[in-house]
Amino acid sequence: MPSRNERASDALIVAARRTPIGTAGRALAGVTAAQLGAVVLEAVASELEGPPAEVILGNCMGPGGDVARVAALEAGLPSSVPALTVDRQCASGLAAIELGARLVRAGSAPVVAGGVESASTAPWRYWPPRDGEAPVRYERAPFAPPADDIDMGLAADLLAEERGVSRQRQDAYAAESHARAVLAAARGEFADEIVPVGGVVADERPRSGLTPERLARFPATFREGGTVTVGNSCGINDGAAAVGIVPVTAAGAAGRPGLRIIGAASAGVAPTRPGLGLVPAVEQALAEAGLGTDDLDVIEVNEAFAGQVLACYDALAIDPARVCLGGGALALGHPWGASGAVLVVRLFTQLVRQGRGRYGLAAVAAGGGQGTALVVEACR
């Protein structure tokens, strides 16, 4: 029987595209989740040799009705192509790609997988009325049972305090993320990965001239005396990303470059510290790949909160200077269900389109105390 690592090596990412990332209520405010998903599905599917055998999209706060199916039909894919929507909160897009790779290894190919989120058009939801009272709106779905259902921002603040991540370090990291994203955009680094949407061709959030000194003026957001602020946290955003996954043998026969998936894992941690969820996922995915962090050439981690990811880097002994070299979610934005897929698109650009190295890692933590990680090897 083949080893787990041999089975993982059967899946190759040969196409990867994303939309621009918009700030909620602004550039992409009139574009629904299904419409955003359709844009990247159409782009990725056009790079495959035939229609996909399956479409899988992650989504957190969409309208329901199987957003992946609606997006696939809107993209013009044949009605015979089935589609599945998955929800692992912020890890949904990366979990969809992990699931897609496993389907390819099982013989279903090609697969188009990724994620989508439209915070701008997410429907308002209410708990049913009780005892004659008016319905009560809730801002988010529960992450965990009531006793452990802590808000992500507060959890990040408490994690930063427990792990000794200072406010100064968080602000400096956030400023660097913006600076890197602005420079990458100016170099045209995102041009080949972005599919324009309604005339929007660039990410909306990155800010030039955002210094640690400017960020230091922001007050704590989630608790008095805390260190997490709107300046060192991600935004609320709209966007979509998807990849095309085929068997390595098929891609090899066609001479196509890509990213071979050599490690993939999802893991759980205490729901009261959800930001740490990516740590065991990374450890498991690297173990499957037979690699250590020093072997990685490109690392993309979802920057939900500076304090949270810095605590994770410390736990994994990763130098923050090596992560998200083109800026991360602090600058580019965090369209929840899509963000994990955005990380893989960024890996594809750097490792395949630009040839920056051999091995890459994508990792994201999720509400409720989960994390997903993917390790890839460039095949050129």
C-alpha positions as YAML, in Angstrom:
chain: A
units: angstrom
residues:
- id: 1
  name: MET
  ca: [0.00, 0.00, 0.00]
- id: 2
  name: PRO
  ca: [1.42, 3.47, -0.85]
- id: 3
  name: SER
  ca: [2.44, 5.70, 2.05]
- id: 4
  name: ARG
  ca: [0.45, 8.78, 2.96]
- id: 5
  name: ASN
  ca: [3.19, 10.94, 1.46]
- id: 6
  name: GLU
  ca: [3.13, 9.03, -1.83]
- id: 7
  name: ARG
  ca: [-0.63, 9.45, -2.08]
- id: 8
  name: ALA
  ca: [-0.32, 13.18, -1.39]
- id: 9
  name: SER
  ca: [2.24, 13.57, -4.17]
- id: 10
  name: ASP
  ca: [-0.32, 12.47, -6.76]
- id: 11
  name: ALA
  ca: [-2.03, 15.90, -6.79]
- id: 12
  name: LEU
  ca: [-0.62, 18.88, -8.68]
- id: 13
  name: ILE
  ca: [-1.89, 22.45, -8.77]
- id: 14
  name: VAL
  ca: [-1.55, 23.69, -12.35]
- id: 15
  name: ALA
  ca: [-3.60, 26.91, -12.30]
- id: 16
  name: ALA
  ca: [-4.20, 29.52, -9.62]
- id: 17
  name: ARG
  ca: [-6.11, 32.79, -9.83]
- id: 18
  name: ARG
  ca: [-7.80, 35.25, -7.49]
- id: 19
  name: THR
  ca: [-9.89, 38.38, -7.64]
- id: 20
  name: PRO
  ca: [-8.71, 41.71, -6.30]
- id: 21
  name: ILE
  ca: [-9.50, 41.92, -2.58]
- id: 22
  name: GLY
  ca: [-11.93, 44.70, -1.78]
- id: 23
  name: THR
  ca: [-12.80, 46.38, 1.49]
- id: 24
  name: ALA
  ca: [-16.33, 45.54, 2.61]
- id: 25
  name: GLY
  ca: [-18.82, 48.12, 1.38]
- id: 26
  name: ARG
  ca: [-16.47, 49.58, -1.20]
- id: 27
  name: ALA
  ca: [-14.99, 48.44, -4.52]
- id: 28
  name: LEU
  ca: [-16.69, 45.03, -4.74]
- id: 29
  name: ALA
  ca: [-19.74, 45.87, -2.64]
- id: 30
  name: GLY
  ca: [-22.22, 45.11, -5.43]
- id: 31
  name: VAL
  ca: [-20.74, 41.72, -6.34]
- id: 32
  name: THR
  ca: [-22.28, 38.67, -4.69]
- id: 33
  name: ALA
  ca: [-20.35, 35.69, -3.36]
- id: 34
  name: ALA
  ca: [-21.51, 33.53, -6.27]
- id: 35
  name: GLN
  ca: [-20.47, 36.17, -8.79]
- id: 36
  name: LEU
  ca: [-17.02, 36.51, -7.23]
- id: 37
  name: GLY
  ca: [-16.65, 32.74, -7.22]
- id: 38
  name: ALA
  ca: [-17.74, 32.51, -10.85]
- id: 39
  name: VAL
  ca: [-14.96, 34.87, -11.93]
- id: 40
  name: VAL
  ca: [-12.17, 32.68, -10.57]
- id: 41
  name: LEU
  ca: [-13.86, 29.39, -11.49]
- id: 42
  name: GLU
  ca: [-14.15, 30.48, -15.11]
- id: 43
  name: ALA
  ca: [-10.53, 31.66, -15.20]
- id: 44
  name: VAL
  ca: [-9.10, 28.50, -13.67]
- id: 45
  name: ALA
  ca: [-11.34, 26.13, -15.63]
- id: 46
  name: SER
  ca: [-10.21, 27.78, -18.88]
- id: 47
  name: GLU
  ca: [-6.65, 26.66, -18.10]
- id: 48
  name: LEU
  ca: [-7.62, 23.00, -17.74]
- id: 49
  name: GLU
  ca: [-7.92, 20.54, -20.61]
- id: 50
  name: GLY
  ca: [-11.59, 19.91, -19.98]
- id: 51
  name: PRO
  ca: [-14.36, 20.67, -17.51]
- id: 52
  name: PRO
  ca: [-13.63, 19.78, -13.89]
- id: 53
  name: ALA
  ca: [-15.01, 16.62, -12.33]
- id: 54
  name: GLU
  ca: [-15.84, 18.57, -9.16]
- id: 55
  name: VAL
  ca: [-15.93, 22.13, -7.83]
- id: 56
  name: ILE
  ca: [-15.30, 22.79, -4.13]
- id: 57
  name: LEU
  ca: [-15.48, 26.27, -2.60]
- id: 58
  name: GLY
  ca: [-15.09, 27.39, 0.98]
- id: 59
  name: ASN
  ca: [-17.46, 30.03, 2.33]
- id: 60
  name: CYS
  ca: [-18.38, 31.29, 5.79]
- id: 61
  name: MET
  ca: [-21.15, 33.90, 5.67]
- id: 62
  name: GLY
  ca: [-22.80, 33.49, 2.28]
- id: 63
  name: PRO
  ca: [-26.47, 33.14, 1.43]
- id: 64
  name: GLY
  ca: [-26.51, 29.34, 1.52]
- id: 65
  name: GLY
  ca: [-28.04, 27.33, -1.30]
- id: 66
  name: ASP
  ca: [-24.63, 25.78, -2.06]
- id: 67
  name: VAL
  ca: [-22.70, 28.86, -3.20]
- id: 68
  name: ALA
  ca: [-20.21, 26.66, -5.05]
- id: 69
  name: ARG
  ca: [-22.96, 25.23, -7.24]
- id: 70
  name: VAL
  ca: [-24.41, 28.64, -8.02]
- id: 71
  name: ALA
  ca: [-20.94, 30.00, -8.83]
- id: 72
  name: ALA
  ca: [-20.13, 27.02, -11.06]
- id: 73
  name: LEU
  ca: [-23.31, 27.48, -13.08]
- id: 74
  name: GLU
  ca: [-22.76, 31.23, -13.29]
- id: 75
  name: ALA
  ca: [-19.23, 30.55, -14.54]
- id: 76
  name: GLY
  ca: [-20.72, 28.62, -17.44]
- id: 77
  name: LEU
  ca: [-19.47, 25.21, -16.34]
- id: 78
  name: PRO
  ca: [-21.56, 22.29, -17.58]
- id: 79
  name: SER
  ca: [-24.56, 21.48, -15.42]
- id: 80
  name: SER
  ca: [-23.16, 17.95, -15.12]
- id: 81
  name: VAL
  ca: [-20.29, 19.24, -12.93]
- id: 82
  name: PRO
  ca: [-21.20, 18.82, -9.23]
- id: 83
  name: ALA
  ca: [-20.17, 21.41, -6.65]
- id: 84
  name: LEU
  ca: [-19.72, 21.43, -2.89]
- id: 85
  name: THR
  ca: [-19.53, 24.31, -0.41]
- id: 86
  name: VAL
  ca: [-17.46, 23.73, 2.74]
- id: 87
  name: ASP
  ca: [-17.19, 25.73, 5.96]
- id: 88
  name: ARG
  ca: [-14.14, 25.59, 8.18]
- id: 89
  name: GLN
  ca: [-14.49, 29.27, 8.94]
- id: 90
  name: CYS
  ca: [-11.31, 31.18, 8.02]
- id: 91
  name: ALA
  ca: [-9.64, 27.94, 6.92]
- id: 92
  name: SER
  ca: [-12.46, 27.11, 4.48]
- id: 93
  name: GLY
  ca: [-10.63, 28.00, 1.26]
- id: 94
  name: LEU
  ca: [-7.52, 26.03, 2.19]
- id: 95
  name: ALA
  ca: [-9.61, 23.11, 3.48]
- id: 96
  name: ALA
  ca: [-11.41, 23.04, 0.11]
- id: 97
  name: ILE
  ca: [-8.05, 22.67, -1.63]
- id: 98
  name: GLU
  ca: [-6.99, 19.96, 0.81]
- id: 99
  name: LEU
  ca: [-10.24, 18.12, 0.09]
- id: 100
  name: GLY
  ca: [-9.81, 18.66, -3.65]
- id: 101
  name: ALA
  ca: [-6.34, 17.11, -3.54]
- id: 102
  name: ARG
  ca: [-7.71, 14.08, -1.73]
- id: 103
  name: LEU
  ca: [-10.42, 13.67, -4.38]
- id: 104
  name: VAL
  ca: [-7.78, 13.82, -7.13]
- id: 105
  name: ARG
  ca: [-5.78, 11.13, -5.37]
- id: 106
  name: ALA
  ca: [-8.95, 9.06, -5.17]
- id: 107
  name: GLY
  ca: [-9.38, 9.30, -8.93]
- id: 108
  name: SER
  ca: [-11.70, 12.28, -9.41]
- id: 109
  name: ALA
  ca: [-9.92, 14.77, -11.64]
- id: 110
  name: PRO
  ca: [-9.52, 17.51, -12.45]
- id: 111
  name: VAL
  ca: [-10.87, 19.42, -9.45]
- id: 112
  name: VAL
  ca: [-11.26, 23.18, -9.11]
- id: 113
  name: ALA
  ca: [-11.12, 24.23, -5.45]
- id: 114
  name: GLY
  ca: [-10.85, 27.46, -3.51]
- id: 115
  name: GLY
  ca: [-12.97, 29.89, -1.57]
- id: 116
  name: VAL
  ca: [-15.13, 32.98, -1.74]
- id: 117
  name: GLU
  ca: [-16.48, 35.61, 0.61]
- id: 118
  name: SER
  ca: [-18.59, 38.70, 0.14]
- id: 119
  name: ALA
  ca: [-18.88, 40.41, 3.49]
- id: 120
  name: SER
  ca: [-20.61, 43.27, 1.66]
- id: 121
  name: THR
  ca: [-23.54, 41.15, 0.50]
- id: 122
  name: ALA
  ca: [-23.73, 38.63, 3.36]
- id: 123
  name: PRO
  ca: [-27.38, 38.33, 4.43]
- id: 124
  name: TRP
  ca: [-28.54, 39.55, 7.81]
- id: 125
  name: ARG
  ca: [-29.55, 36.71, 10.10]
- id: 126
  name: TYR
  ca: [-31.70, 36.56, 13.21]
- id: 127
  name: TRP
  ca: [-32.41, 34.11, 16.00]
- id: 128
  name: PRO
  ca: [-36.06, 33.04, 16.10]
- id: 129
  name: PRO
  ca: [-38.23, 35.24, 18.36]
- id: 130
  name: ARG
  ca: [-38.95, 33.95, 21.85]
- id: 131
  name: ASP
  ca: [-41.74, 34.76, 24.30]
- id: 132
  name: GLY
  ca: [-43.11, 37.43, 22.04]
- id: 133
  name: GLU
  ca: [-39.84, 39.36, 21.86]
- id: 134
  name: ALA
  ca: [-38.51, 40.76, 18.61]
- id: 135
  name: PRO
  ca: [-36.03, 38.64, 16.66]
- id: 136
  name: VAL
  ca: [-32.40, 39.27, 17.69]
- id: 137
  name: ARG
  ca: [-29.77, 39.68, 15.02]
- id: 138
  name: TYR
  ca: [-26.46, 37.91, 15.48]
- id: 139
  name: GLU
  ca: [-23.27, 39.20, 13.92]
- id: 140
  name: ARG
  ca: [-21.59, 35.84, 13.45]
- id: 141
  name: ALA
  ca: [-22.30, 32.15, 13.76]
- id: 142
  name: PRO
  ca: [-21.07, 30.50, 16.98]
- id: 143
  name: PHE
  ca: [-17.51, 29.21, 16.86]
- id: 144
  name: ALA
  ca: [-17.97, 26.85, 19.81]
- id: 145
  name: PRO
  ca: [-20.46, 25.98, 22.58]
- id: 146
  name: PRO
  ca: [-21.37, 29.05, 24.67]
- id: 147
  name: ALA
  ca: [-18.80, 28.54, 27.45]
- id: 148
  name: ASP
  ca: [-15.91, 28.58, 24.94]
- id: 149
  name: ASP
  ca: [-17.35, 30.85, 22.25]
- id: 150
  name: ILE
  ca: [-14.76, 33.60, 22.45]
- id: 151
  name: ASP
  ca: [-14.44, 36.33, 19.85]
- id: 152
  name: MET
  ca: [-11.41, 35.94, 17.59]
- id: 153
  name: GLY
  ca: [-10.10, 39.43, 18.35]
- id: 154
  name: LEU
  ca: [-10.27, 39.02, 22.10]
- id: 155
  name: ALA
  ca: [-8.70, 35.58, 21.82]
- id: 156
  name: ALA
  ca: [-5.84, 37.06, 19.78]
- id: 157
  name: ASP
  ca: [-5.32, 39.79, 22.37]
- id: 158
  name: LEU
  ca: [-5.17, 37.26, 25.22]
- id: 159
  name: LEU
  ca: [-2.85, 35.02, 23.20]
- id: 160
  name: ALA
  ca: [-0.46, 37.89, 22.52]
- id: 161
  name: GLU
  ca: [-0.35, 38.70, 26.24]
- id: 162
  name: GLU
  ca: [0.25, 35.08, 27.24]
- id: 163
  name: ARG
  ca: [3.01, 34.61, 24.67]
- id: 164
  name: GLY
  ca: [4.73, 37.93, 25.40]
- id: 165
  name: VAL
  ca: [4.08, 39.56, 22.00]
- id: 166
  name: SER
  ca: [4.35, 43.29, 22.62]
- id: 167
  name: ARG
  ca: [2.24, 46.05, 21.09]
- id: 168
  name: GLN
  ca: [5.37, 47.50, 19.51]
- id: 169
  name: ARG
  ca: [6.20, 44.21, 17.82]
- id: 170
  name: GLN
  ca: [2.64, 43.86, 16.50]
- id: 171
  name: ASP
  ca: [2.56, 47.38, 15.06]
- id: 172
  name: ALA
  ca: [5.97, 46.96, 13.44]
- id: 173
  name: TYR
  ca: [4.86, 43.71, 11.81]
- id: 174
  name: ALA
  ca: [1.61, 45.24, 10.52]
- id: 175
  name: ALA
  ca: [3.46, 48.22, 9.06]
- id: 176
  name: GLU
  ca: [5.87, 45.88, 7.31]
- id: 177
  name: SER
  ca: [3.00, 43.88, 5.82]
- id: 178
  name: HIS
  ca: [1.56, 47.02, 4.23]
- id: 179
  name: ALA
  ca: [4.97, 48.15, 3.00]
- id: 180
  name: ARG
  ca: [5.60, 44.77, 1.38]
- id: 181
  name: ALA
  ca: [2.18, 44.71, -0.30]
- id: 182
  name: VAL
  ca: [2.59, 48.22, -1.69]
- id: 183
  name: LEU
  ca: [6.03, 47.36, -3.07]
- id: 184
  name: ALA
  ca: [4.81, 44.05, -4.55]
- id: 185
  name: ALA
  ca: [1.92, 45.82, -6.29]
- id: 186
  name: ALA
  ca: [4.27, 48.46, -7.67]
- id: 187
  name: ARG
  ca: [6.50, 45.69, -9.08]
- id: 188
  name: GLY
  ca: [3.50, 44.11, -10.78]
- id: 189
  name: GLU
  ca: [3.85, 40.94, -8.73]
- id: 190
  name: PHE
  ca: [0.08, 40.42, -8.49]
- id: 191
  name: ALA
  ca: [-0.71, 41.08, -12.15]
- id: 192
  name: ASP
  ca: [-0.67, 37.48, -13.38]
- id: 193
  name: GLU
  ca: [-2.69, 36.10, -10.47]
- id: 194
  name: ILE
  ca: [-5.52, 38.67, -10.38]
- id: 195
  name: VAL
  ca: [-8.65, 38.35, -12.50]
- id: 196
  name: PRO
  ca: [-10.32, 41.80, -12.78]
- id: 197
  name: VAL
  ca: [-13.88, 42.15, -11.50]
- id: 198
  name: GLY
  ca: [-16.12, 44.91, -12.81]
- id: 199
  name: GLY
  ca: [-13.20, 47.18, -13.63]
- id: 200
  name: VAL
  ca: [-11.46, 46.56, -10.27]
- id: 201
  name: VAL
  ca: [-7.93, 45.38, -11.01]
- id: 202
  name: ALA
  ca: [-6.02, 45.85, -7.76]
- id: 203
  name: ASP
  ca: [-6.31, 45.14, -4.06]
- id: 204
  name: GLU
  ca: [-7.99, 47.98, -2.22]
- id: 205
  name: ARG
  ca: [-6.61, 47.80, 1.31]
- id: 206
  name: PRO
  ca: [-2.77, 48.24, 1.26]
- id: 207
  name: ARG
  ca: [-1.64, 51.66, 2.49]
- id: 208
  name: SER
  ca: [1.69, 53.34, 1.75]
- id: 209
  name: GLY
  ca: [3.43, 55.27, 4.48]
- id: 210
  name: LEU
  ca: [1.81, 53.29, 7.28]
- id: 211
  name: THR
  ca: [4.51, 53.38, 9.96]
- id: 212
  name: PRO
  ca: [4.68, 51.79, 13.42]
- id: 213
  name: GLU
  ca: [4.47, 55.30, 14.86]
- id: 214
  name: ARG
  ca: [1.16, 55.93, 13.10]
- id: 215
  name: LEU
  ca: [-0.19, 52.56, 14.16]
- id: 216
  name: ALA
  ca: [0.77, 53.26, 17.77]
- id: 217
  name: ARG
  ca: [-1.94, 55.94, 17.92]
- id: 218
  name: PHE
  ca: [-4.78, 53.43, 17.59]
- id: 219
  name: PRO
  ca: [-6.54, 52.44, 20.81]
- id: 220
  name: ALA
  ca: [-7.03, 48.83, 21.87]
- id: 221
  name: THR
  ca: [-10.11, 47.35, 20.21]
- id: 222
  name: PHE
  ca: [-11.15, 44.29, 22.19]
- id: 223
  name: ARG
  ca: [-10.34, 45.04, 25.84]
- id: 224
  name: GLU
  ca: [-9.02, 47.82, 28.01]
- id: 225
  name: GLY
  ca: [-5.25, 47.72, 28.19]
- id: 226
  name: GLY
  ca: [-5.05, 45.28, 25.29]
- id: 227
  name: THR
  ca: [-2.60, 45.38, 22.39]
- id: 228
  name: VAL
  ca: [-4.77, 44.36, 19.42]
- id: 229
  name: THR
  ca: [-6.08, 47.31, 17.41]
- id: 230
  name: VAL
  ca: [-7.76, 47.91, 14.09]
- id: 231
  name: GLY
  ca: [-4.33, 48.89, 12.80]
- id: 232
  name: ASN
  ca: [-2.60, 45.61, 13.60]
- id: 233
  name: SER
  ca: [-5.61, 43.46, 12.62]
- id: 234
  name: CYS
  ca: [-6.90, 42.38, 9.22]
- id: 235
  name: GLY
  ca: [-9.83, 44.09, 7.53]
- id: 236
  name: ILE
  ca: [-13.30, 42.84, 6.61]
- id: 237
  name: ASN
  ca: [-13.13, 42.05, 2.95]
- id: 238
  name: ASP
  ca: [-14.58, 40.65, -0.27]
- id: 239
  name: GLY
  ca: [-12.79, 38.33, -2.66]
- id: 240
  name: ALA
  ca: [-12.37, 34.88, -4.17]
- id: 241
  name: ALA
  ca: [-9.56, 32.54, -5.19]
- id: 242
  name: ALA
  ca: [-9.35, 29.12, -6.81]
- id: 243
  name: VAL
  ca: [-6.86, 26.58, -8.10]
- id: 244
  name: GLY
  ca: [-6.99, 23.73, -10.61]
- id: 245
  name: ILE
  ca: [-5.77, 20.34, -9.35]
- id: 246
  name: VAL
  ca: [-4.86, 17.41, -11.61]
- id: 247
  name: PRO
  ca: [-2.94, 14.14, -11.19]
- id: 248
  name: VAL
  ca: [0.82, 14.55, -11.36]
- id: 249
  name: THR
  ca: [0.98, 11.95, -14.12]
- id: 250
  name: ALA
  ca: [-1.47, 13.89, -16.32]
- id: 251
  name: ALA
  ca: [0.39, 17.15, -15.82]
- id: 252
  name: GLY
  ca: [3.72, 15.47, -16.46]
- id: 253
  name: ALA
  ca: [2.49, 14.04, -19.73]
- id: 254
  name: ALA
  ca: [1.42, 17.50, -20.81]
- id: 255
  name: GLY
  ca: [4.65, 19.10, -19.61]
- id: 256
  name: ARG
  ca: [2.82, 21.47, -17.28]
- id: 257
  name: PRO
  ca: [4.56, 23.13, -14.34]
- id: 258
  name: GLY
  ca: [2.78, 23.39, -11.02]
- id: 259
  name: LEU
  ca: [2.79, 22.82, -7.29]
- id: 260
  name: ARG
  ca: [2.82, 19.22, -6.12]
- id: 261
  name: ILE
  ca: [0.98, 18.80, -2.83]
- id: 262
  name: ILE
  ca: [3.35, 16.83, -0.59]
- id: 263
  name: GLY
  ca: [1.75, 17.51, 2.80]
- id: 264
  name: ALA
  ca: [-1.71, 18.51, 3.98]
- id: 265
  name: ALA
  ca: [-3.28, 18.56, 7.42]
- id: 266
  name: SER
  ca: [-6.09, 20.03, 9.47]
- id: 267
  name: ALA
  ca: [-5.95, 20.07, 13.25]
- id: 268
  name: GLY
  ca: [-7.82, 21.29, 16.30]
- id: 269
  name: VAL
  ca: [-6.81, 23.22, 19.43]
- id: 270
  name: ALA
  ca: [-8.66, 24.72, 22.39]
- id: 271
  name: PRO
  ca: [-11.47, 26.94, 21.02]
- id: 272
  name: THR
  ca: [-10.53, 29.67, 23.50]
- id: 273
  name: ARG
  ca: [-7.21, 30.16, 21.65]
- id: 274
  name: PRO
  ca: [-8.24, 29.57, 18.03]
- id: 275
  name: GLY
  ca: [-5.32, 31.51, 16.59]
- id: 276
  name: LEU
  ca: [-2.95, 28.70, 17.54]
- id: 277
  name: GLY
  ca: [-4.81, 26.25, 15.32]
- id: 278
  name: LEU
  ca: [-2.34, 26.59, 12.48]
- id: 279
  name: VAL
  ca: [0.59, 25.41, 14.64]
- id: 280
  name: PRO
  ca: [-0.28, 21.69, 14.89]
- id: 281
  name: ALA
  ca: [-1.57, 21.73, 11.31]
- id: 282
  name: VAL
  ca: [1.81, 23.04, 10.10]
- id: 283
  name: GLU
  ca: [3.68, 20.49, 12.19]
- id: 284
  name: GLN
  ca: [1.60, 17.63, 10.80]
- id: 285
  name: ALA
  ca: [1.81, 18.80, 7.19]
- id: 286
  name: LEU
  ca: [5.58, 19.26, 7.40]
- id: 287
  name: ALA
  ca: [5.96, 15.81, 8.97]
- id: 288
  name: GLU
  ca: [3.99, 14.29, 6.09]
- id: 289
  name: ALA
  ca: [6.22, 16.11, 3.60]
- id: 290
  name: GLY
  ca: [9.37, 15.08, 5.46]
- id: 291
  name: LEU
  ca: [10.50, 18.71, 5.76]
- id: 292
  name: GLY
  ca: [11.36, 21.23, 8.44]
- id: 293
  name: THR
  ca: [10.69, 24.96, 8.49]
- id: 294
  name: ASP
  ca: [14.28, 25.66, 7.38]
- id: 295
  name: ASP
  ca: [13.60, 23.76, 4.14]
- id: 296
  name: LEU
  ca: [10.83, 26.16, 3.09]
- id: 297
  name: ASP
  ca: [11.54, 28.76, 0.43]
- id: 298
  name: VAL
  ca: [8.18, 30.56, 0.51]
- id: 299
  name: ILE
  ca: [5.83, 30.79, 3.50]
- id: 300
  name: GLU
  ca: [2.32, 32.24, 3.35]
- id: 301
  name: VAL
  ca: [0.35, 32.47, 6.61]
- id: 302
  name: ASN
  ca: [-3.00, 34.19, 6.98]
- id: 303
  name: GLU
  ca: [-2.37, 37.34, 9.00]
- id: 304
  name: ALA
  ca: [-5.65, 37.67, 10.88]
- id: 305
  name: PHE
  ca: [-4.00, 39.53, 13.76]
- id: 306
  name: ALA
  ca: [-0.35, 40.51, 14.10]
- id: 307
  name: GLY
  ca: [-0.20, 39.29, 17.70]
- id: 308
  name: GLN
  ca: [-1.73, 35.95, 16.78]
- id: 309
  name: VAL
  ca: [0.57, 35.11, 13.87]
- id: 310
  name: LEU
  ca: [3.66, 36.31, 15.73]
- id: 311
  name: ALA
  ca: [2.78, 33.94, 18.57]
- id: 312
  name: CYS
  ca: [2.48, 31.15, 15.99]
- id: 313
  name: TYR
  ca: [5.82, 32.02, 14.39]
- id: 314
  name: ASP
  ca: [7.44, 31.87, 17.81]
- id: 315
  name: ALA
  ca: [5.88, 28.47, 18.49]
- id: 316
  name: LEU
  ca: [7.12, 27.15, 15.14]
- id: 317
  name: ALA
  ca: [10.54, 28.88, 15.33]
- id: 318
  name: ILE
  ca: [9.88, 30.75, 12.07]
- id: 319
  name: ASP
  ca: [11.50, 34.12, 11.47]
- id: 320
  name: PRO
  ca: [8.69, 36.61, 10.63]
- id: 321
  name: ALA
  ca: [10.98, 38.17, 8.03]
- id: 322
  name: ARG
  ca: [10.51, 35.00, 5.93]
- id: 323
  name: VAL
  ca: [6.70, 35.10, 5.86]
- id: 324
  name: CYS
  ca: [4.34, 36.83, 3.38]
- id: 325
  name: LEU
  ca: [7.05, 38.62, 1.44]
- id: 326
  name: GLY
  ca: [4.45, 40.32, -0.76]
- id: 327
  name: GLY
  ca: [2.35, 41.36, 2.22]
- id: 328
  name: GLY
  ca: [-0.32, 39.34, 3.98]
- id: 329
  name: ALA
  ca: [-3.91, 39.70, 5.12]
- id: 330
  name: LEU
  ca: [-3.06, 42.64, 7.39]
- id: 331
  name: ALA
  ca: [-2.41, 44.59, 4.21]
- id: 332
  name: LEU
  ca: [-4.21, 42.72, 1.43]
- id: 333
  name: GLY
  ca: [-7.33, 41.90, 3.45]
- id: 334
  name: HIS
  ca: [-9.04, 38.79, 4.81]
- id: 335
  name: PRO
  ca: [-12.09, 37.62, 2.82]
- id: 336
  name: TRP
  ca: [-12.76, 34.85, 5.33]
- id: 337
  name: GLY
  ca: [-13.80, 31.86, 3.23]
- id: 338
  name: ALA
  ca: [-11.34, 32.76, 0.46]
- id: 339
  name: SER
  ca: [-8.21, 33.65, 2.42]
- id: 340
  name: GLY
  ca: [-6.72, 30.16, 2.61]
- id: 341
  name: ALA
  ca: [-7.03, 29.81, -1.15]
- id: 342
  name: VAL
  ca: [-5.45, 33.25, -1.63]
- id: 343
  name: LEU
  ca: [-2.38, 31.91, 0.20]
- id: 344
  name: VAL
  ca: [-2.03, 29.09, -2.33]
- id: 345
  name: VAL
  ca: [-2.39, 31.50, -5.25]
- id: 346
  name: ARG
  ca: [0.44, 33.52, -3.71]
- id: 347
  name: LEU
  ca: [2.57, 30.37, -3.44]
- id: 348
  name: PHE
  ca: [1.86, 29.57, -7.09]
- id: 349
  name: THR
  ca: [2.95, 33.02, -8.22]
- id: 350
  name: GLN
  ca: [6.20, 32.94, -6.28]
- id: 351
  name: LEU
  ca: [7.23, 29.32, -6.78]
- id: 352
  name: VAL
  ca: [5.93, 28.63, -10.29]
- id: 353
  name: ARG
  ca: [5.50, 31.95, -12.11]
- id: 354
  name: GLN
  ca: [8.58, 33.57, -10.56]
- id: 355
  name: GLY
  ca: [10.68, 30.51, -9.73]
- id: 356
  name: ARG
  ca: [11.69, 31.66, -6.25]
- id: 357
  name: GLY
  ca: [12.46, 28.22, -4.84]
- id: 358
  name: ARG
  ca: [11.29, 24.66, -4.40]
- id: 359
  name: TYR
  ca: [9.16, 24.27, -1.25]
- id: 360
  name: GLY
  ca: [6.28, 26.32, 0.07]
- id: 361
  name: LEU
  ca: [3.85, 26.39, 2.98]
- id: 362
  name: ALA
  ca: [0.36, 27.86, 3.33]
- id: 363
  name: ALA
  ca: [-1.32, 27.92, 6.75]
- id: 364
  name: VAL
  ca: [-4.39, 29.47, 8.35]
- id: 365
  name: ALA
  ca: [-6.13, 29.35, 11.73]
- id: 366
  name: ALA
  ca: [-9.90, 29.33, 12.13]
- id: 367
  name: GLY
  ca: [-12.58, 30.23, 14.63]
- id: 368
  name: GLY
  ca: [-13.52, 27.40, 16.96]
- id: 369
  name: GLY
  ca: [-9.91, 26.30, 17.36]
- id: 370
  name: GLN
  ca: [-8.89, 24.73, 14.06]
- id: 371
  name: GLY
  ca: [-6.14, 25.13, 11.52]
- id: 372
  name: THR
  ca: [-5.23, 23.90, 8.04]
- id: 373
  name: ALA
  ca: [-1.82, 23.73, 6.36]
- id: 374
  name: LEU
  ca: [-0.56, 22.73, 2.93]
- id: 375
  name: VAL
  ca: [3.03, 21.98, 1.89]
- id: 376
  name: VAL
  ca: [3.90, 22.10, -1.79]
- id: 377
  name: GLU
  ca: [6.85, 21.42, -4.06]
- id: 378
  name: ALA
  ca: [7.39, 23.37, -7.27]
- id: 379
  name: CYS
  ca: [7.55, 21.23, -10.41]
- id: 380
  name: ARG
  ca: [8.90, 23.19, -13.36]
...
